[in-house]
Coordinates of C-alpha atoms in Angstrom, one line a residue:
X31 CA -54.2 24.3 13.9
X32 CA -50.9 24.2 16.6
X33 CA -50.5 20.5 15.5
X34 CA -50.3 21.5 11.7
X35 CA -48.3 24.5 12.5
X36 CA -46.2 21.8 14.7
X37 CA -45.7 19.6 12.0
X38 CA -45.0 21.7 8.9
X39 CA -42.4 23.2 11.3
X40 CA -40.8 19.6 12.4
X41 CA -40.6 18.6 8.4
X42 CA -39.0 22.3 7.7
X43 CA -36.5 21.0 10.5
X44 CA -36.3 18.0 8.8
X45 CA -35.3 19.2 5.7
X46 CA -32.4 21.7 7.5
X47 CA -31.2 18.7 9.0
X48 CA -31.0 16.9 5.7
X49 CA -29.7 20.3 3.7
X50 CA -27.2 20.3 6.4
X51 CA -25.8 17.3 6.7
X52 CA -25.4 17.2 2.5
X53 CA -23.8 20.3 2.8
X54 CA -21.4 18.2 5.5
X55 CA -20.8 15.3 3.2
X56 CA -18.0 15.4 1.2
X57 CA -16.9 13.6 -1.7
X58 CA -13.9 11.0 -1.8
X59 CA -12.7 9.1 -5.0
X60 CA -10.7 6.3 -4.4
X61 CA -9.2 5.4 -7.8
X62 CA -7.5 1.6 -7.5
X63 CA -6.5 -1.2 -9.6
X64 CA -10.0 -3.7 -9.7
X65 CA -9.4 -5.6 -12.4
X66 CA -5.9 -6.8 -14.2
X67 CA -3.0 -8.4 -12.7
X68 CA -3.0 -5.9 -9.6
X69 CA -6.4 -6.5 -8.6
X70 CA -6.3 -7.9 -5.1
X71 CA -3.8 -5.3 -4.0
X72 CA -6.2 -3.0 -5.7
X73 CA -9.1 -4.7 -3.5
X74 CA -7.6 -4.4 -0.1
X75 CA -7.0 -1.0 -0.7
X76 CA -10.2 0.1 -1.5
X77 CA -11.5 -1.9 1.6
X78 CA -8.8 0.0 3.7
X79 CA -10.7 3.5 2.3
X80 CA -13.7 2.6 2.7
X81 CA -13.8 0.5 6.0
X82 CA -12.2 4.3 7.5
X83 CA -14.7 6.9 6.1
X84 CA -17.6 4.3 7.7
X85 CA -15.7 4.7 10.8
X86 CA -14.8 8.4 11.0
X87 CA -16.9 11.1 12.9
X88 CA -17.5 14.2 12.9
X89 CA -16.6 14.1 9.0
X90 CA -19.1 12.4 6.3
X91 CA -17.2 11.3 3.4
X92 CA -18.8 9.8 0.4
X93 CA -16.2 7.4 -1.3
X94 CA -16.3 6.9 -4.9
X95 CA -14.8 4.3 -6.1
X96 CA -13.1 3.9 -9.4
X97 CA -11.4 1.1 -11.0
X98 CA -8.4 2.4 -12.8
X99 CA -7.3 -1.2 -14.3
X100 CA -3.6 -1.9 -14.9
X101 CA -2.7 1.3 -17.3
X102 CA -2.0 4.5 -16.8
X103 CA -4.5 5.3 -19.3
X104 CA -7.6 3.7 -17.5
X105 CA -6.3 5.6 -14.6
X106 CA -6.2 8.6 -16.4
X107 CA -9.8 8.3 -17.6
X108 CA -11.2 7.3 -14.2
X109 CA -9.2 11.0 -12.9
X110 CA -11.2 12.9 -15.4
X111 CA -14.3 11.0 -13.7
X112 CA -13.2 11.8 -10.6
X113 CA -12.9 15.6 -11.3
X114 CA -16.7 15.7 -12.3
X115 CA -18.4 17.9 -10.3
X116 CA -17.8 19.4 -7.0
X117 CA -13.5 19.4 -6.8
X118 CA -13.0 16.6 -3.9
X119 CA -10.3 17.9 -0.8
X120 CA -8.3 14.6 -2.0
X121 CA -8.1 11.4 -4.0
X122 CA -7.3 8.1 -3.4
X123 CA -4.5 7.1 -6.0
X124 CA -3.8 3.6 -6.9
X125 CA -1.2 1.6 -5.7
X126 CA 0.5 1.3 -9.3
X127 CA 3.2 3.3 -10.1
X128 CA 2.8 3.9 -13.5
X129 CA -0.9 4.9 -12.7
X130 CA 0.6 7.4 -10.2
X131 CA 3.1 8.6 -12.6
X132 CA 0.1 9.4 -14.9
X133 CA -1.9 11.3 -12.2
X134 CA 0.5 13.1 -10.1
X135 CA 1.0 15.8 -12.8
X136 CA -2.7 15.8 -12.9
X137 CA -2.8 16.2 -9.9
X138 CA -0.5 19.0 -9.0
X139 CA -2.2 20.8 -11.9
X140 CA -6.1 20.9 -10.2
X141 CA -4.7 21.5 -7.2
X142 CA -5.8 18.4 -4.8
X143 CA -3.5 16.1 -3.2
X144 CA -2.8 12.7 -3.7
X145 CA -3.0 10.0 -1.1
X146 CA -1.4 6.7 -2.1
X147 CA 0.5 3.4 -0.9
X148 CA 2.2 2.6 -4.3
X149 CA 5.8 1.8 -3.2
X150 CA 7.7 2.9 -6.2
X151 CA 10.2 5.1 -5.1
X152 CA 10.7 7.9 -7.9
X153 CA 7.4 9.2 -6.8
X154 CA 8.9 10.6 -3.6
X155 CA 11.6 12.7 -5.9
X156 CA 9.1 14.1 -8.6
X157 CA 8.9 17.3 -6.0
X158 CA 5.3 17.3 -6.5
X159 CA 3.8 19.1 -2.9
X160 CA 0.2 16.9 -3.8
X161 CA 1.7 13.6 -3.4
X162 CA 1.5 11.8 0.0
X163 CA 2.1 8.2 0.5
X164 CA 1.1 6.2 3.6
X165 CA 3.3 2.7 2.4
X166 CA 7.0 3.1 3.3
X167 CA 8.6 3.9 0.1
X168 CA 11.2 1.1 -1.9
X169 CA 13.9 3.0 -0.5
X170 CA 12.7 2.1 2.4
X171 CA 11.2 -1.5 2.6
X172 CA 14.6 -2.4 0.3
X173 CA 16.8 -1.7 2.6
X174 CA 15.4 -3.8 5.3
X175 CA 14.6 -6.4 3.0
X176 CA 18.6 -6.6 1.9
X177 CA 20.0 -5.9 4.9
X178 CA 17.9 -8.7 6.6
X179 CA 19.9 -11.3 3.8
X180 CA 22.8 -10.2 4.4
X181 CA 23.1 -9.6 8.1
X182 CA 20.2 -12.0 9.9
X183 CA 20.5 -14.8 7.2
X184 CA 24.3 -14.4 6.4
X185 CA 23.8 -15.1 2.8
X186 CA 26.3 -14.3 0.0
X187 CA 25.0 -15.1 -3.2
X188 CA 21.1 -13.9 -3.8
X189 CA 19.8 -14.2 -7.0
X190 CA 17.3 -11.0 -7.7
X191 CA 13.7 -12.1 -8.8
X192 CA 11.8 -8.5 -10.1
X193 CA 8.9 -8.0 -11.9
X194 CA 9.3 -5.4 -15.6
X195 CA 6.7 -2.9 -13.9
X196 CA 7.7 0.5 -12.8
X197 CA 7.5 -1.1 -8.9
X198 CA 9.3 -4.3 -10.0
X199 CA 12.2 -1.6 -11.6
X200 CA 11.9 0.8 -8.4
X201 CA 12.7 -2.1 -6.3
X202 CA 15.5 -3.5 -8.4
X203 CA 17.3 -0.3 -8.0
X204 CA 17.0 -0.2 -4.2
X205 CA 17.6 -3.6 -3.5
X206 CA 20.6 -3.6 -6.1
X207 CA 21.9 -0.2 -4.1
X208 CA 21.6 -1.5 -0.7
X209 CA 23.6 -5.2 -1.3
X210 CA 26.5 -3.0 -3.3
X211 CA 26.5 -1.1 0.1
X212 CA 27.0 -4.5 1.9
X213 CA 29.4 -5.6 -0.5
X214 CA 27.0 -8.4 -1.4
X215 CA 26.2 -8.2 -5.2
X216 CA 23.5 -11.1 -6.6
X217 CA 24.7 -13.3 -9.0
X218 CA 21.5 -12.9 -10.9
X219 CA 18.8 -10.2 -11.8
X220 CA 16.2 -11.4 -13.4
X221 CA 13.0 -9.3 -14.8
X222 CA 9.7 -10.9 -15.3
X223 CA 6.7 -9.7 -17.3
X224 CA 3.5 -9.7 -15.2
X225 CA 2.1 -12.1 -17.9
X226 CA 4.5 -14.4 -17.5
X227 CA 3.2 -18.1 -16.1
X228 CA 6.2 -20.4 -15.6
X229 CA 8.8 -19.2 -13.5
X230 CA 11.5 -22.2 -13.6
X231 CA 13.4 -21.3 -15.8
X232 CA 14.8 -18.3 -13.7
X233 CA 14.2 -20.3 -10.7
X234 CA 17.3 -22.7 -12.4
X235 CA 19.1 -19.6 -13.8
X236 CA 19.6 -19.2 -9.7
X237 CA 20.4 -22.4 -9.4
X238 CA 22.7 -22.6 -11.9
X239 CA 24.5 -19.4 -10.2
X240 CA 24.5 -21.1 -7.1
X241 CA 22.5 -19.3 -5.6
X242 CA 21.9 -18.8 -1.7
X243 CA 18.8 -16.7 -1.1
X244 CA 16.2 -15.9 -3.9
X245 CA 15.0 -12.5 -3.5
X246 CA 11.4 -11.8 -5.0
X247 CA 10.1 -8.3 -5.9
X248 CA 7.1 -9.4 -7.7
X249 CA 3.3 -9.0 -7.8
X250 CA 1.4 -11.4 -6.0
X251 CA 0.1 -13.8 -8.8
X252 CA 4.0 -14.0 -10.0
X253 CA 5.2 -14.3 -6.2
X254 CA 2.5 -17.6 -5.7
X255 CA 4.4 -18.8 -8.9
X256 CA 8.0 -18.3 -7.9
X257 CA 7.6 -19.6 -4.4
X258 CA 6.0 -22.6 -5.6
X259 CA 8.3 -23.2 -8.4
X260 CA 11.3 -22.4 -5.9
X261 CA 10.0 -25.1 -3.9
X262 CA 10.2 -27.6 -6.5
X263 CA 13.8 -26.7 -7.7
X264 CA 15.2 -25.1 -4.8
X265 CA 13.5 -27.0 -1.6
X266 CA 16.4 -25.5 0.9
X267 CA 17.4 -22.2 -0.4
X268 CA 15.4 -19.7 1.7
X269 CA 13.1 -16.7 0.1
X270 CA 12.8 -13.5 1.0
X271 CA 10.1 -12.1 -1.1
X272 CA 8.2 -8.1 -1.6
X273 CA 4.9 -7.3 0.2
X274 CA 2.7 -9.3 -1.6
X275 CA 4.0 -12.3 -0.1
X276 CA 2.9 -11.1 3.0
X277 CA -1.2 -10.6 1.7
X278 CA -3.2 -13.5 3.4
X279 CA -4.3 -13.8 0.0
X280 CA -1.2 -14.6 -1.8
X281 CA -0.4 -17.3 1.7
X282 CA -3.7 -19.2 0.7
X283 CA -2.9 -20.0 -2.6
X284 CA 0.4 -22.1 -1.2
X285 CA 0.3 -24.6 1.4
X286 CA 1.8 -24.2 4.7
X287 CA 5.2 -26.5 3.7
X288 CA 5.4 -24.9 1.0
X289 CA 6.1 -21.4 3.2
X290 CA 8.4 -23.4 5.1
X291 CA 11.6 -20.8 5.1
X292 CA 9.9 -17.7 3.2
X293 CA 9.9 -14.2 5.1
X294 CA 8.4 -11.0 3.3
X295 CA 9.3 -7.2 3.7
X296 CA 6.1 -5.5 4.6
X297 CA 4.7 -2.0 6.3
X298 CA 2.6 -4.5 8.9
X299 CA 0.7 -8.2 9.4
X300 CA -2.6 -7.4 11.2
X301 CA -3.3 -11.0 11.0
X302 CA -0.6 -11.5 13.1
X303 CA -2.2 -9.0 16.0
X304 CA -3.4 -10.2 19.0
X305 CA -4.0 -6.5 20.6
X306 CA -4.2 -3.0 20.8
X307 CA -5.9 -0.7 17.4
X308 CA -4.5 -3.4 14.9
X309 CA -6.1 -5.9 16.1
X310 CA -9.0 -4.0 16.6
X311 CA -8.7 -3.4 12.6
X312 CA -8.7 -6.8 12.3
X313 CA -11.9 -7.5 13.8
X314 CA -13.3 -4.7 11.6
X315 CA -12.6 -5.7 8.4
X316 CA -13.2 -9.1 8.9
X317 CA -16.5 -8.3 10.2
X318 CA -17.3 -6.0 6.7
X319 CA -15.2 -8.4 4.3
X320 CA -15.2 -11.7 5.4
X321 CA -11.5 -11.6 4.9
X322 CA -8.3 -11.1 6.1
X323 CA -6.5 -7.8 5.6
X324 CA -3.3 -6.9 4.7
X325 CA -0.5 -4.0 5.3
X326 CA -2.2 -2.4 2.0
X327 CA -5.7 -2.2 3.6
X328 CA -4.1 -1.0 6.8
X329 CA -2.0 1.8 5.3
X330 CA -5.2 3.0 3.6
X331 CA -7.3 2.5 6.6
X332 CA -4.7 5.1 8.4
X333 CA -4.7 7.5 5.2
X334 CA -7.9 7.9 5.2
X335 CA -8.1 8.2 9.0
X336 CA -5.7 11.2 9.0
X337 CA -7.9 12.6 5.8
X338 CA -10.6 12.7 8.2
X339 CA -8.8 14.2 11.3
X340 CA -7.1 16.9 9.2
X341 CA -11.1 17.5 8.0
X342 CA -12.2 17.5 11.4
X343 CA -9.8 19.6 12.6
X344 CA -9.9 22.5 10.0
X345 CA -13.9 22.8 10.6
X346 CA -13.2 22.7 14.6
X347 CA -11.0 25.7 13.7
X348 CA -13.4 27.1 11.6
X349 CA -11.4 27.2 8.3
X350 CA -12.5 26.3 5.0
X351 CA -12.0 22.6 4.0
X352 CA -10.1 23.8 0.5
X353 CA -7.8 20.7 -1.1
X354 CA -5.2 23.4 -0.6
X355 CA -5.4 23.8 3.1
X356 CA -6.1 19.6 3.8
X357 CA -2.7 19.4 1.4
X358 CA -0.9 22.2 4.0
X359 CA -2.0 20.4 7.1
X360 CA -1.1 16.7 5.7
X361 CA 2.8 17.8 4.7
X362 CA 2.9 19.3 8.4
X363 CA 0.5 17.5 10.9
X364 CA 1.2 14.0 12.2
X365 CA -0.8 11.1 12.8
X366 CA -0.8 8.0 14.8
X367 CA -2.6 4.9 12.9
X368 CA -2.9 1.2 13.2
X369 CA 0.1 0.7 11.6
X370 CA 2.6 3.4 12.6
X371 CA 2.7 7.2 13.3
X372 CA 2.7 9.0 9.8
X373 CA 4.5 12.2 9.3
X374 CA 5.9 13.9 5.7
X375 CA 9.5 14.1 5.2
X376 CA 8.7 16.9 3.4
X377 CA 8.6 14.9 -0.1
X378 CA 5.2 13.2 0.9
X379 CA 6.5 10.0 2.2
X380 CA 4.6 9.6 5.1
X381 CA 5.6 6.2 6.6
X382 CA 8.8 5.4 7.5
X383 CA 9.1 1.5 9.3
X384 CA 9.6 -1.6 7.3
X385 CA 9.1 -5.2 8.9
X386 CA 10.5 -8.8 8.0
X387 CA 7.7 -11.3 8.2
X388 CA 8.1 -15.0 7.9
X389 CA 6.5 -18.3 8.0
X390 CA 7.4 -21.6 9.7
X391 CA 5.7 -24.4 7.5
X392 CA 2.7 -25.0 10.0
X393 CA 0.6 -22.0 9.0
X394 CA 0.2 -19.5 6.9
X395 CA 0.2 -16.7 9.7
X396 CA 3.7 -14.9 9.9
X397 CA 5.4 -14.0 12.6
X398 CA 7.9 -10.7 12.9
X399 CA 10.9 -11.7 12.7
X400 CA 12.9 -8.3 11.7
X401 CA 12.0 -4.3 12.6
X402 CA 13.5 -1.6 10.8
X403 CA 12.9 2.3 11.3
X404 CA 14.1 4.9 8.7
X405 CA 13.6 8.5 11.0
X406 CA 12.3 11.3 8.3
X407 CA 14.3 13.5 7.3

């Protein structure tokens, strides 16, 4: 009779256990591009997301994952799928800008904050308190991408590759800001639907204007494109190209000769690590992926870390873990990541370094070539 009493008592233990640690568990939808033309920046962010909330402790968050496409419609329907249920303490947004266009009024309207790495820079002036973004912003990543051509290369003429997409637009505007600033206007600017497959002719537009530095803001499929077609035309004019040239992904659809000369602006290379938390990242996520990360799935990675330590911390103080109180704590707290220490400058911008990446022709590994620091204000 002891041992039944014994064992009905162990599976009522049991069951508190379980009951508790649901009640623990808390939901987290990460809403990215899957499928359409972003897709693999899409990808390495949702591996960022949910490589941290497999690594966090103390906090059990249950990602669900949601592909939003390439319109702000899909991303408005996967929102509404999102907000099913139990209201999550914070979403993942995608890393499109016209997606985040669409959800940040959606956002600020239920009440739970927003954590992206879409670059697009208008996002940051929308004053919406329930945005926060963990990729440095165009108007910061621009900068250092312009001022790089102009002071470290010393070139006069760039010709201005961008894609039509809200973040192909965004960076135009930065990048056309910064080389007025440096009295260095481009002799082209050139737009380029995401749909479009043959580059050359703006790659001889450039030529034609003499070009001496092609500067690419374009989506990774469109970058492999341009680069290669550059190449072809343009064998000794150097490149300086967006973020998705850095993506291991984007380097292994080019040969190494074929980099020969082309630096990117990025947030970070963690295949370029050789110590210290990024390269322990590294390890990680090729150890769950099979893959090489990228700056994306690093600036997630540390978004959802701080998610996590913000959640952590407010049970620790014994406070309610209410979207409104994780949105207070992210637009004060600060957090040291893999990629960079993240802190608001009070519009939700969270990182504030840019790098210049490039390659040398023998591998498609970059090395830093450029740091740039923009202090929050």
């Amino acid at each position: 009779m002891g041992r039944r009493r014994s064992a009905v008592a162990a599976a009522a233990l049991a069951v508190l256990v379980a009951g508790s640690a649901a009640a623990q568990e808390l939901r987290l939808p990460v809403l990215v591009p899957l499928t359409g033309f972003v897709a693999l920046e899409g990808t390495s962010q949702r591996n960022g997301a949910l490589l941290a909330a497999g690594q966090i402790r103390d906090v059990t968050l249950k990602p669900e994952v949601l592909d939003t496409a390439a319109t702000p419609e899909a991303a408005v329907t996967a929102w509404e799928r999102a907000m099913g249920g139990a209201l999550p303490s914070a979403v993942v947004g995608p890393i499109l800008g016209t997606q985040m266009l669409a959800l940040l009024p959606l956002a600020q309207e239920r009440g739970v904050p927003l954590l992206t790495i879409s670059g697009t820079a208008r996002l940051g002036e929308l004053g919406n308190p329930w945005f926060f973004r963990f990729f440095p912003s165009d108007a910061t990543v621009k900068v250092a991408h312009a001022r790089y051509i102009v002071e470290k290369l010393g070139a006069k003429r760039p010709a201005v590759i961008y894609q039509s997409t809200a973040y192909g637009q965004s960076g135009r505007e930065a990048l056309a800001k910064t080389f007025t600033d440096l009295k260095t206007p481009p002799v082209l600017e050139e737009s380029i639907a995401p749909t479009v497959n043959d580059l050359s002719p703006a790659i001889l537009r450039a030529r034609n204007a003499n070009a001496d530095v092609i500067v690419l803001h374009l989506h990774a499929a469109s970058t492999v494109l341009a680069v290669r077609q550059a190449r072809q035309l343009l064998p000794d004019v150097p490149i300086v190209a967006g973020s998705a040239m850095h993506q291991p992904a984007t380097a292994a659809l080019l040969e190494p000769a074929e980099l020969k000369g082309v630096c990117a602006e990025t947030a970070a290379s963690p295949i370029s690590a050789t110590s210290g938390p990024m390269k322990a990242f590294l390890d990680a996520y090729r150890a769950a992926y099979r893959s090489e990360p990228d700056a994306f799935a690093a600036a997630q990675f540390d978004a959802v870390g701080m998610l996590g330590k913000v959640i952590a911390d407010l049970r620790k103080a014994g406070q309610p873990v209410t979207p409104k109180a994780v949105r207070d704590r992210l637009a004060s707290e600060s957090f040291t990541g893999v990629v960079t220490t993240y802190k608001s400058d009070g519009k939700g911008n969270m990182a504030h370094e840019a790098l210049i990446v490039c390659y040398d022709g023998a591998s498609r590994v970059p090395k830093l070539a450029q740091r740039y620091a923009v202090a929050p204000r």
